[in-house]
Coordinates of C-alpha atoms in Angstrom, one line a residue:
Chain A
X62 CA -6.7 -37.3 -36.6
X63 CA -6.5 -40.1 -39.1
X64 CA -4.7 -38.1 -41.8
X65 CA -2.8 -35.4 -40.0
X66 CA -1.5 -37.5 -37.1
X67 CA 0.5 -39.8 -39.4
X68 CA 3.5 -37.5 -39.1
X69 CA 6.0 -39.5 -37.0
X70 CA 7.6 -36.4 -35.4
X71 CA 4.2 -35.3 -34.2
X72 CA 3.5 -38.8 -32.9
X73 CA 6.7 -38.8 -30.9
X74 CA 5.8 -35.4 -29.4
X75 CA 2.4 -36.7 -28.3
X76 CA 3.9 -39.8 -26.8
X77 CA 6.4 -37.8 -24.9
X78 CA 3.8 -35.3 -23.5
X79 CA 1.6 -38.2 -22.5
X80 CA 4.4 -39.9 -20.6
X81 CA 5.3 -36.6 -18.8
X82 CA 1.7 -35.9 -17.9
X83 CA 1.5 -39.3 -16.3
X84 CA 3.8 -38.1 -13.6
X85 CA 1.4 -35.2 -12.9
X86 CA -1.4 -37.6 -12.5
X87 CA 0.6 -39.9 -10.2
X88 CA 1.6 -37.0 -8.0
X89 CA -2.0 -35.8 -7.7
X90 CA -3.0 -39.3 -6.5
X91 CA -0.2 -39.6 -4.0
X92 CA -0.9 -36.1 -2.7
X93 CA -4.5 -36.8 -2.2
X94 CA -3.9 -40.1 -0.5
X95 CA -1.4 -38.6 1.9
X96 CA -3.7 -35.7 2.7
X97 CA -6.7 -37.9 3.3
X98 CA -4.6 -40.2 5.6
X99 CA -3.4 -37.2 7.7
X100 CA -6.9 -35.8 8.0
X101 CA -8.4 -39.2 8.8
X102 CA -6.0 -39.8 11.7
X103 CA -6.9 -36.4 13.1
X104 CA -10.6 -37.0 12.7
X105 CA -10.5 -40.5 14.2
X106 CA -8.6 -39.2 17.2
X107 CA -11.0 -36.3 17.7
X108 CA -14.1 -38.5 17.2
X109 CA -12.7 -41.2 19.5
X110 CA -12.2 -38.6 22.3
X111 CA -15.7 -37.2 21.7
X112 CA -17.4 -40.6 21.7
X113 CA -15.4 -41.8 24.8
X114 CA -16.0 -38.6 26.7
X115 CA -19.6 -38.1 25.5
X116 CA -21.2 -39.1 28.8
X117 CA -19.2 -36.4 30.6
X118 CA -19.3 -33.6 28.0
X119 CA -21.8 -31.3 29.5
X120 CA -22.1 -27.9 31.2
X121 CA -21.5 -29.4 34.7
X122 CA -18.2 -30.8 33.5
X123 CA -17.0 -27.3 32.5
X124 CA -18.2 -25.7 35.7
X125 CA -17.1 -28.2 38.4
X126 CA -13.8 -28.5 40.1
X127 CA -11.8 -31.7 40.3
X128 CA -13.2 -34.3 42.6
X129 CA -12.4 -37.7 44.1
X130 CA -15.6 -39.0 42.5
X131 CA -15.2 -39.3 38.8
X132 CA -18.9 -38.5 38.0
X133 CA -18.6 -35.2 40.0
X134 CA -15.2 -34.1 38.7
X135 CA -14.9 -31.3 36.2
X136 CA -12.3 -29.1 34.5
X137 CA -13.3 -25.6 35.7
X138 CA -9.9 -24.9 37.3
X139 CA -8.0 -26.5 34.4
X140 CA -9.6 -24.6 31.5
X141 CA -9.5 -21.3 33.4
X142 CA -5.9 -21.9 34.2
X143 CA -5.0 -22.8 30.6
X144 CA -6.8 -19.8 29.2
X145 CA -5.1 -17.4 31.6
X146 CA -1.7 -19.0 30.9
X147 CA -2.3 -18.6 27.2
X148 CA -3.2 -14.9 27.7
X149 CA 0.1 -14.3 29.5
X150 CA 2.0 -16.3 26.9
X151 CA 0.5 -14.4 24.0
X152 CA 1.0 -11.0 25.7
X153 CA 4.7 -11.8 26.3
X154 CA 5.6 -13.8 23.2
X155 CA 4.0 -11.5 20.6
X156 CA 5.7 -8.2 21.4
X157 CA 9.0 -9.7 22.4
X158 CA 9.1 -12.1 19.4
X159 CA 8.0 -9.4 16.9
X160 CA 10.4 -6.8 18.2
X161 CA 13.3 -9.3 18.1
X162 CA 12.4 -10.3 14.5
X163 CA 12.0 -6.8 13.3
X164 CA 15.3 -5.8 14.9
X165 CA 17.1 -8.7 13.3
X166 CA 15.5 -8.1 9.9
X167 CA 15.3 -4.3 9.6
X168 CA 17.8 -2.8 12.0
X169 CA 20.7 -5.2 12.8
X170 CA 23.8 -5.0 10.6
X171 CA 24.5 -8.1 8.7
X172 CA 27.7 -9.5 10.3
X173 CA 29.0 -12.7 11.9
X174 CA 27.4 -11.7 15.3
X175 CA 23.9 -11.5 13.9
X176 CA 24.5 -14.6 11.9
X177 CA 25.2 -16.5 15.1
X178 CA 22.1 -15.1 16.7
X179 CA 20.1 -16.2 13.7
X180 CA 21.4 -19.8 13.9
X181 CA 20.8 -19.9 17.6
X182 CA 17.2 -18.6 17.4
X183 CA 16.4 -21.4 14.9
X184 CA 18.1 -24.0 17.1
X185 CA 16.1 -22.9 20.1
X186 CA 13.0 -24.1 18.4
X187 CA 14.3 -27.6 18.7
X188 CA 15.3 -27.5 22.4
X189 CA 13.2 -30.1 24.3
X190 CA 10.4 -28.4 26.3
X191 CA 11.6 -30.0 29.6
X192 CA 14.8 -27.9 29.4
X193 CA 12.6 -24.8 29.3
X194 CA 10.8 -26.1 32.3
X195 CA 14.1 -26.5 34.2
X196 CA 15.3 -23.1 33.2
X197 CA 12.0 -21.5 34.3
X198 CA 12.1 -23.4 37.6
X199 CA 15.4 -21.9 38.4
X200 CA 14.8 -18.5 36.9
X201 CA 11.2 -17.5 37.2
X202 CA 10.1 -19.6 40.2
X203 CA 13.1 -19.2 42.5
X204 CA 15.3 -16.3 41.2
X205 CA 12.5 -13.9 40.3
X206 CA 10.4 -15.3 43.1
X207 CA 7.3 -15.7 41.0
X208 CA 6.5 -19.0 42.7
X209 CA 4.4 -21.7 41.2
X210 CA 2.1 -19.2 39.6
X211 CA 0.3 -18.4 36.4
X212 CA 2.8 -15.8 35.6
X213 CA 5.7 -18.2 35.8
X214 CA 3.8 -20.7 33.6
X215 CA 2.9 -18.1 31.0
X216 CA 6.5 -16.8 30.9
X217 CA 7.8 -20.3 30.5
X218 CA 5.6 -21.1 27.6
X219 CA 6.3 -17.7 26.1
X220 CA 10.0 -18.6 26.1
X221 CA 9.1 -21.9 24.5
X222 CA 7.3 -20.4 21.6
X223 CA 9.5 -17.4 21.1
X224 CA 11.7 -19.0 18.5
X225 CA 8.6 -20.0 16.5
X226 CA 7.2 -16.5 16.6
X227 CA 10.6 -14.9 15.7
X228 CA 11.2 -17.2 12.7
X229 CA 7.6 -16.8 11.4
X230 CA 7.8 -13.0 11.8
X231 CA 11.1 -12.7 10.0
X232 CA 9.8 -14.7 7.1
X233 CA 6.8 -12.4 6.9
X234 CA 8.9 -9.2 7.2
X235 CA 11.2 -10.5 4.5
X236 CA 8.2 -11.1 2.2
X237 CA 7.4 -7.4 2.1
X238 CA 8.8 -6.3 -1.3
X239 CA 11.8 -4.0 -1.3
X240 CA 9.8 -1.7 -3.7
X241 CA 7.3 -0.9 -0.9
X242 CA 10.1 0.0 1.5
X243 CA 11.7 2.2 -1.1
X244 CA 8.5 3.9 -1.8
X245 CA 8.1 4.9 1.8
X246 CA 11.7 5.9 2.2
X247 CA 11.5 8.0 -0.9
X248 CA 8.7 10.0 0.7
X249 CA 11.0 10.9 3.6
X250 CA 9.9 8.3 6.1
X251 CA 12.3 7.3 8.8
X252 CA 13.2 3.7 9.4
X253 CA 10.8 3.5 12.3
X254 CA 8.0 4.9 10.2
X255 CA 8.7 2.5 7.4
X256 CA 8.6 -0.4 10.0
X257 CA 5.5 0.8 11.9
X258 CA 3.4 2.1 9.0
X259 CA 4.3 -0.4 6.4
X260 CA 6.4 -3.4 7.1
X261 CA 4.6 -4.5 10.3
X262 CA 1.0 -4.0 9.1
X263 CA 1.7 -5.8 5.8
X264 CA 3.4 -8.7 7.6
X265 CA 0.7 -9.1 10.3
X266 CA -0.8 -12.1 8.5
X267 CA 2.5 -14.0 8.8
X268 CA 3.0 -12.9 12.3
X269 CA -0.4 -14.2 13.3
X270 CA 0.3 -17.5 11.6
X271 CA 3.4 -17.8 13.7
X272 CA 1.4 -17.0 16.8
X273 CA -1.2 -19.7 15.9
X274 CA 1.5 -22.3 15.5
X275 CA 3.2 -21.2 18.7
X276 CA 0.1 -21.0 20.9
X277 CA -1.2 -24.3 19.6
X278 CA 2.0 -25.9 20.7
X279 CA 2.0 -24.1 24.0
X280 CA -1.6 -25.0 24.9
X281 CA -0.7 -28.8 24.9
X282 CA 2.6 -28.6 26.7
X283 CA 2.7 -30.5 29.9
X284 CA 6.3 -31.1 30.8
X285 CA 7.5 -27.6 31.4
X286 CA 4.5 -26.6 33.6
X287 CA 4.8 -29.8 35.6
X288 CA 8.4 -28.9 36.2
X289 CA 7.6 -25.5 37.5
X290 CA 5.1 -27.1 39.8
X291 CA 1.6 -26.9 38.6
X292 CA -0.9 -28.4 41.0
X293 CA -3.0 -31.3 39.8
X294 CA -5.8 -30.9 42.2
X295 CA -7.2 -27.5 43.0
X296 CA -10.7 -26.5 43.9
X297 CA -10.5 -22.7 43.6
X298 CA -10.2 -20.2 40.8
X299 CA -7.5 -17.6 40.4
X300 CA -8.5 -14.1 41.7
X301 CA -10.8 -12.4 39.2
X302 CA -9.1 -10.0 36.8
X303 CA -12.0 -7.5 37.1
X304 CA -12.9 -6.0 40.4
X305 CA -15.8 -4.0 41.8
X306 CA -13.7 -1.1 43.1
X307 CA -11.2 1.3 41.4
X308 CA -9.1 0.6 39.2
X309 CA -11.4 -2.3 38.3
X310 CA -8.6 -4.3 36.9
X311 CA -6.6 -6.7 39.1
X312 CA -3.4 -8.6 38.3
X313 CA -3.4 -10.6 41.4
X314 CA -4.3 -13.7 39.4
X315 CA -0.8 -13.6 37.9
X316 CA 0.6 -14.8 41.3
X317 CA -2.0 -17.5 41.9
X318 CA -1.5 -21.2 41.8
X319 CA -3.0 -23.0 38.8
X320 CA -3.6 -26.2 37.0
X321 CA -3.9 -26.7 33.3
X322 CA -5.8 -28.9 30.9
X323 CA -3.0 -31.3 30.0
X324 CA -2.1 -31.8 33.6
X325 CA -5.7 -32.5 34.5
X326 CA -5.8 -35.1 31.7
X327 CA -2.5 -36.7 32.7
X328 CA -3.8 -36.9 36.3
X329 CA -7.0 -38.6 35.3
X330 CA -5.4 -41.0 32.8
X331 CA -3.0 -42.3 35.5
X332 CA -5.8 -43.3 37.9
X333 CA -6.9 -46.9 38.2
X334 CA -10.6 -46.2 38.1
X335 CA -11.7 -46.5 34.4
X336 CA -14.4 -43.8 35.1
X337 CA -11.7 -41.2 35.2
X338 CA -10.6 -42.2 31.7
X339 CA -13.9 -41.0 30.4
X340 CA -13.2 -37.7 32.1
X341 CA -9.7 -37.6 30.5
X342 CA -11.3 -38.2 27.0
X343 CA -13.8 -35.4 27.6
X344 CA -11.1 -33.1 28.8
X345 CA -9.1 -34.0 25.7
X346 CA -12.0 -33.2 23.4
X347 CA -12.4 -29.8 25.2
X348 CA -8.7 -29.0 24.9
X349 CA -8.9 -29.7 21.1
X350 CA -12.0 -27.6 21.0
X351 CA -10.2 -24.7 22.7
X352 CA -7.3 -25.0 20.2
X353 CA -9.7 -25.0 17.3
X354 CA -11.4 -21.9 18.7
X355 CA -8.1 -20.1 19.2
X356 CA -7.0 -21.0 15.7
X357 CA -10.3 -19.9 14.3
X358 CA -10.0 -16.5 15.8
X359 CA -6.4 -16.1 14.5
X360 CA -7.4 -17.3 11.0
X361 CA -10.2 -14.8 10.9
X362 CA -7.8 -12.0 12.0
X363 CA -5.3 -13.1 9.4
X364 CA -8.0 -13.1 6.8
X365 CA -8.9 -9.5 7.7
X366 CA -5.3 -8.4 7.6
X367 CA -4.6 -10.0 4.2
X368 CA -7.8 -9.1 2.5
X369 CA -6.3 -5.9 1.1
X370 CA -2.8 -7.0 0.5
X371 CA -2.0 -8.9 -2.6
X372 CA 1.4 -8.2 -4.1
Chain B
X161 CA 4.4 21.8 12.1
X162 CA 2.1 21.3 9.2
X163 CA 1.8 25.0 8.3
X164 CA 5.6 25.5 8.7
X165 CA 6.2 22.8 6.1
X166 CA 3.9 24.4 3.6
X167 CA 5.4 27.8 4.2
X168 CA 8.8 26.5 3.5
X169 CA 7.6 24.9 0.3
X170 CA 5.9 28.1 -0.8
X171 CA 9.1 30.1 -0.2
X172 CA 11.0 27.5 -2.1
X173 CA 8.8 27.6 -5.1
X174 CA 8.7 31.4 -5.0
X175 CA 12.5 31.4 -5.0
X176 CA 12.5 29.0 -7.9
X177 CA 10.2 31.2 -9.8
X178 CA 12.4 34.3 -9.2
X179 CA 15.3 33.1 -11.2
X180 CA 13.8 30.7 -13.7
X181 CA 14.0 32.2 -17.1
X182 CA 12.2 31.2 -20.3
X183 CA 12.5 27.8 -21.9
X184 CA 14.9 28.6 -24.7
X185 CA 17.1 25.7 -25.4
X186 CA 20.5 27.2 -25.4
X187 CA 23.6 25.1 -25.2
X188 CA 24.5 24.4 -21.6
X189 CA 27.4 26.5 -20.4
X190 CA 30.0 24.3 -18.9
X191 CA 31.2 26.7 -16.3
X192 CA 29.9 29.7 -14.4
X193 CA 28.3 29.8 -11.0
X194 CA 24.6 30.1 -12.0
X195 CA 25.0 29.7 -15.7
X196 CA 21.8 31.4 -16.6
X197 CA 22.9 32.1 -20.2
X198 CA 19.3 33.0 -21.2
X199 CA 18.1 29.5 -20.3
X200 CA 16.7 28.1 -17.1
X201 CA 18.6 28.4 -13.9
X202 CA 20.5 25.6 -12.5
X203 CA 18.6 23.5 -10.1
X204 CA 21.2 20.9 -9.3
X205 CA 24.9 20.4 -10.2
X206 CA 26.8 17.2 -9.9
X207 CA 30.6 17.7 -9.7
X208 CA 33.2 15.1 -9.7
X209 CA 30.6 12.5 -8.7
X210 CA 32.0 9.0 -8.0
X211 CA 29.9 6.2 -6.6
X212 CA 31.0 2.8 -5.3
X213 CA 29.2 -0.4 -4.6
X214 CA 31.8 -2.0 -2.2
X215 CA 34.9 -2.1 -4.3
X216 CA 33.1 -1.6 -7.7
X217 CA 33.0 2.0 -9.1
X218 CA 29.7 2.5 -10.7
X219 CA 29.9 6.2 -11.5
X220 CA 33.1 7.9 -12.7
X221 CA 33.7 11.6 -12.3
X222 CA 30.3 12.8 -13.4
X223 CA 29.9 16.6 -14.0
X224 CA 26.4 17.7 -15.0
X225 CA 23.9 20.4 -14.5
X226 CA 20.1 19.9 -14.1
X227 CA 18.1 22.9 -15.2
X228 CA 15.3 24.2 -13.1
X229 CA 11.8 23.2 -14.3
X230 CA 13.1 21.4 -17.3
X231 CA 13.0 17.7 -18.1
X232 CA 16.4 16.1 -18.2
X233 CA 16.7 12.6 -19.5
X234 CA 19.4 10.1 -18.8
X235 CA 19.9 7.5 -21.5
X236 CA 22.4 4.8 -22.1
X237 CA 22.7 1.0 -22.4
X238 CA 21.9 -1.3 -19.4
X239 CA 24.4 -1.1 -16.6
X240 CA 25.7 2.3 -17.7
X241 CA 24.9 3.7 -14.3
X242 CA 22.0 5.9 -15.2
X243 CA 19.7 4.6 -12.4
X244 CA 22.6 4.6 -10.0
X245 CA 23.1 8.3 -10.8
X246 CA 19.4 9.1 -10.4
X247 CA 19.3 7.4 -7.0
X248 CA 22.2 9.6 -5.8
X249 CA 19.8 12.5 -5.9
X250 CA 17.6 11.2 -3.1
X251 CA 20.3 9.2 -1.3
X252 CA 18.5 5.9 -2.0
X253 CA 21.9 4.2 -1.9
X254 CA 22.1 5.0 1.8
X255 CA 19.7 2.1 2.3
X256 CA 22.3 -0.4 0.8
X257 CA 25.3 -1.2 3.0
X258 CA 28.8 -0.8 1.7
X259 CA 28.0 2.1 -0.7
X260 CA 30.0 5.3 -0.9
X261 CA 29.7 8.6 -2.6
X262 CA 32.5 11.0 -3.6
X263 CA 32.2 14.5 -5.0
X264 CA 29.1 16.6 -4.7
X265 CA 25.6 17.2 -5.9
X266 CA 24.6 20.7 -5.1
X267 CA 21.0 21.7 -5.0
X268 CA 20.1 25.3 -5.7
X269 CA 19.1 27.9 -4.7
X270 CA 20.2 27.1 -1.2
X271 CA 23.5 25.4 -2.4
X272 CA 23.2 22.4 -0.2
X273 CA 25.3 19.3 -1.0
X274 CA 22.9 16.5 -1.2
X275 CA 25.4 13.7 -0.7
X276 CA 27.4 15.4 2.1
X277 CA 27.7 13.2 5.2
X278 CA 26.2 15.8 7.5
X279 CA 23.1 16.2 5.3
X280 CA 20.3 14.0 6.5
X281 CA 19.0 11.7 3.7
X282 CA 15.5 12.1 5.1
X283 CA 15.6 15.8 4.6
X284 CA 16.9 15.2 1.0
X285 CA 14.0 12.8 0.3
X286 CA 11.5 15.2 1.7
X287 CA 12.6 17.7 -1.0
X288 CA 13.1 15.4 -3.9
X289 CA 10.4 12.9 -4.8
X290 CA 10.8 9.7 -6.8
X291 CA 8.7 7.5 -9.0
X292 CA 9.9 3.9 -9.6
X293 CA 10.2 1.5 -12.4
X294 CA 7.5 -0.8 -11.3
X295 CA 4.4 0.9 -9.9
X296 CA 4.6 0.4 -6.1
X297 CA 1.5 1.7 -4.4
X298 CA 1.2 0.8 -0.8
X299 CA -1.5 -1.8 -0.1
X300 CA -3.6 0.9 1.5
X301 CA -6.5 3.0 0.1
X302 CA -6.0 5.3 -2.8
X303 CA -6.5 8.2 -0.5
X304 CA -4.0 7.0 2.1
X305 CA -1.4 6.4 -0.6
X306 CA -1.4 10.0 -1.6
X307 CA -1.8 11.3 2.0
X308 CA 1.1 9.3 3.3
X309 CA 3.8 11.8 2.5
X310 CA 1.7 14.6 4.1
X311 CA 1.2 12.5 7.2
X312 CA 4.9 11.8 7.5
X313 CA 5.4 15.6 7.4
X314 CA 3.1 15.9 10.4
X315 CA 0.0 17.2 8.7
X316 CA -3.0 16.4 10.8
X317 CA -5.9 18.5 9.6
X318 CA -8.3 16.3 7.8
X319 CA -9.6 19.1 5.6
X320 CA -6.2 20.2 4.6
X321 CA -5.1 16.6 3.7
X322 CA -8.2 16.1 1.7
X323 CA -7.5 19.3 -0.2
X324 CA -3.9 18.4 -0.9
X325 CA -4.8 14.8 -1.9
X326 CA -7.3 16.0 -4.5
X327 CA -4.9 18.5 -5.8
X328 CA -2.2 15.9 -6.2
X329 CA -4.5 13.5 -7.9
X330 CA -5.7 16.2 -10.3
X331 CA -2.1 17.1 -11.1
X332 CA -1.3 13.5 -11.8
X333 CA -4.3 13.4 -14.2
X334 CA -6.0 10.6 -12.4
X335 CA -8.6 12.4 -10.3
X336 CA -11.5 11.7 -12.6
X337 CA -10.8 8.0 -12.6
X338 CA -10.5 7.6 -8.8
X339 CA -12.6 10.3 -7.3
X340 CA -15.5 7.9 -6.6
X341 CA -13.4 5.2 -5.2
X342 CA -10.8 6.9 -3.0
X343 CA -11.3 4.2 -0.3
X344 CA -10.5 1.3 -2.7
X345 CA -7.1 -0.3 -2.4
X346 CA -4.4 1.3 -4.5
X347 CA -3.7 -2.2 -5.8
X348 CA -7.1 -2.4 -7.4
X349 CA -6.1 0.0 -10.1
X350 CA -4.5 -0.9 -13.5
X351 CA -0.8 -0.7 -14.0
X352 CA -0.9 2.7 -15.7
X353 CA -3.3 4.1 -13.0
X354 CA -1.1 2.7 -10.3
X355 CA 1.9 4.6 -11.8
X356 CA -0.1 7.8 -12.0
X357 CA -1.1 7.2 -8.4
X358 CA 2.5 6.9 -7.5
X359 CA 3.2 10.2 -9.3
X360 CA 0.4 11.8 -7.3
X361 CA 1.9 10.4 -4.1
X362 CA 5.2 12.0 -5.0
X363 CA 3.6 15.3 -6.0
X364 CA 1.4 15.6 -2.9
X365 CA 4.4 16.8 -0.8
X366 CA 5.3 19.5 -3.3
X367 CA 8.8 18.4 -4.2
X368 CA 11.3 20.7 -5.8
X369 CA 12.6 17.9 -8.0
X370 CA 11.1 14.6 -9.2
X371 CA 13.1 11.6 -10.2
X372 CA 11.6 9.0 -12.6
X373 CA 13.4 5.7 -12.8
X374 CA 12.2 4.2 -16.1
X375 CA 8.6 4.9 -15.1
X376 CA 6.9 3.4 -18.2
X377 CA 9.0 0.2 -18.7
X378 CA 6.3 -1.9 -17.1
X379 CA 3.4 -0.2 -18.9
X380 CA 1.5 -0.7 -22.2
X381 CA 1.8 2.0 -25.0
X382 CA -1.4 3.8 -24.1
X383 CA -0.5 4.1 -20.4
X384 CA 3.0 5.1 -21.4
X385 CA 1.6 7.9 -23.6
X386 CA -0.4 9.2 -20.7
X387 CA 2.6 9.2 -18.3
X388 CA 4.7 11.0 -21.0
X389 CA 2.0 13.6 -21.4
X390 CA 1.9 14.1 -17.6
X391 CA 5.7 14.5 -17.4
X392 CA 5.6 17.1 -20.1
X393 CA 2.9 19.0 -18.1
X394 CA 4.8 18.7 -14.8
X395 CA 7.6 20.6 -16.3
X396 CA 5.7 23.8 -15.5
X397 CA 6.1 23.3 -11.8
X398 CA 8.9 20.8 -11.0
X399 CA 12.3 19.9 -12.1
X400 CA 12.3 16.4 -13.7
X401 CA 15.1 14.0 -14.0
X402 CA 14.1 10.8 -15.9
X403 CA 16.0 7.6 -16.6
X404 CA 14.7 5.9 -19.7
X405 CA 15.6 2.9 -21.8
X406 CA 13.6 4.2 -24.6
X407 CA 15.3 6.8 -26.8
X408 CA 12.1 7.9 -28.5
X409 CA 10.7 8.6 -25.0
X410 CA 13.8 10.7 -24.2
X411 CA 13.3 12.6 -27.5
X412 CA 9.6 13.2 -26.8
X413 CA 9.6 14.3 -23.2
X414 CA 12.9 15.9 -22.4
X415 CA 14.6 19.3 -22.9
X416 CA 18.0 18.0 -22.1
X417 CA 19.5 14.6 -22.5
X418 CA 22.6 13.0 -21.0
X419 CA 24.1 10.0 -22.6
X420 CA 26.0 7.7 -20.2
X421 CA 28.2 4.7 -20.9
X422 CA 30.1 2.5 -18.5
X423 CA 29.6 4.8 -15.5
X424 CA 30.7 7.9 -17.4
X425 CA 28.9 10.9 -18.8
X426 CA 29.7 10.8 -22.5
X427 CA 27.6 13.7 -23.8
X428 CA 25.1 16.2 -22.4
X429 CA 23.2 18.6 -24.6
X430 CA 19.9 20.0 -25.5
X431 CA 17.8 17.0 -26.5
X432 CA 17.1 18.1 -30.1
X433 CA 20.8 18.7 -30.7
X434 CA 21.9 15.5 -29.1
X435 CA 19.6 13.4 -31.2
X436 CA 20.1 15.2 -34.5
X437 CA 23.7 16.2 -34.2
X438 CA 25.6 14.2 -31.6
X439 CA 29.1 15.4 -30.8
X440 CA 30.6 12.0 -29.9
X441 CA 30.8 8.9 -31.9
X442 CA 29.6 6.7 -29.0
X443 CA 26.4 8.8 -28.7
X444 CA 25.8 8.5 -32.4
X445 CA 26.3 4.8 -32.4
X446 CA 23.9 4.4 -29.5
X447 CA 21.1 6.6 -30.8
X448 CA 21.3 5.0 -34.2
X449 CA 20.9 1.6 -32.6
X450 CA 24.3 0.2 -33.2
X451 CA 24.4 -1.1 -29.7
X452 CA 22.4 -1.0 -26.5

């Protein structure tokens, strides 16, 4: 060091590198701080809900209907309603969104018309959810005569998350290298075979990510399902989807009235009795738990799909 | 369905065999319907081939014959159109919008025009296989990579598929390396192995012709040597058309060489003659390294 480093040119290089690396260090610190802040807010929120709702977080709470007495009230109807709505939403949004995205990406010619569709799909993601609620009230509830049902709510939320699913799927489809498509085409595959055997399976990870983001948004949405007329106080469950006699599956539940977790929470928070606020906190913690569970399943699925794929 | 396909392939290879002569390297006759002047029969003939990307003409009036079960190399500087020419043979350009072919590429013995509008590109690709510049195995198992072409052709019998996969992997000289790990991902192989896997994948469906688009440009010298060896061996059973950036490679593996420049075919001859005694100044300049 002492003898070699006397060269002034070398000294200048070292000083320059040191200065530039300083920015690296600064960015790392900023990034860490921002990340910790974001995580801390989430943790505090969640812990606060859990602590506040702790007295009510038990099995009875999950298996009781709403009640006029705070200590008897539970969220059975709400979490069953929310789960069923999510099933409908996922079953509608996934095939429709994926099909739309694959069509736009693989089949549609690139012209001004598809360009307009693209811009509109992206814009739809920014439309306030109450607008979807109003649309659904007119279309699903009255025009299609679905009434204030689980089907109507599921379809509404599916519409709401459709743009998210489409955009995420298109990104994932676009990420499949051209070389892979060419390899399949060169073996004599048709466009449908290339899509079904290669493009879709390889982009499943991205599609699932889009579904996670979409469903996480849908599960907490309150405005659109209030608009279509969710009840806030029900003491019955939808008809069971599995029946004792043939054909063992029933879809009557689709037409049943429902309530959902955010609505139940909203209802409790707006009551004067502070005991209900404990219920609201417990319901909030449960809703977050449901979201985490749903995301966990999706992340596990995505991991399984991506394990083999590594361009 | 499956058996039909195989029968067709067998008939096709029998027909190829019937009029394929020895491997003497006679100068290519420029005219004549079959032009079997003691050499191999003609497998494909491009006549007056023009190709356009939008308004840009990439190939200009190409006339060339590809000999049956011989290796024909396409050489020339970057952007001369050799890859574009190669990709006409399996209609790869149909996947890109605003492209246009003119002229014809006839495939023999059935004399079908590969680039005619009423010929389905899928049919063409089922007869002519392709190996790409960068190894591009599917992110599936080694077995499924090779089986894919068979599955697309409707082959369902597990035993038959297994048999064909093994045969293709043997033909591609990679069987010994992968026989114990057929269920591993194709992406777990090294670059050279991946490229041989891609060759096996193309061979599995028994193509009449195999297109190689700079198959070794992403590989190290040892892997390159193995691929070259393989191409030389493949000459026994399939017509090979290979684009290469590497003149030594063209000289080593090919029977015939075509030199292209700016979208035109400048010279086409038996490889040994083109390299030792080129007829055109541009060819000589290129092979002596004056440009390229």
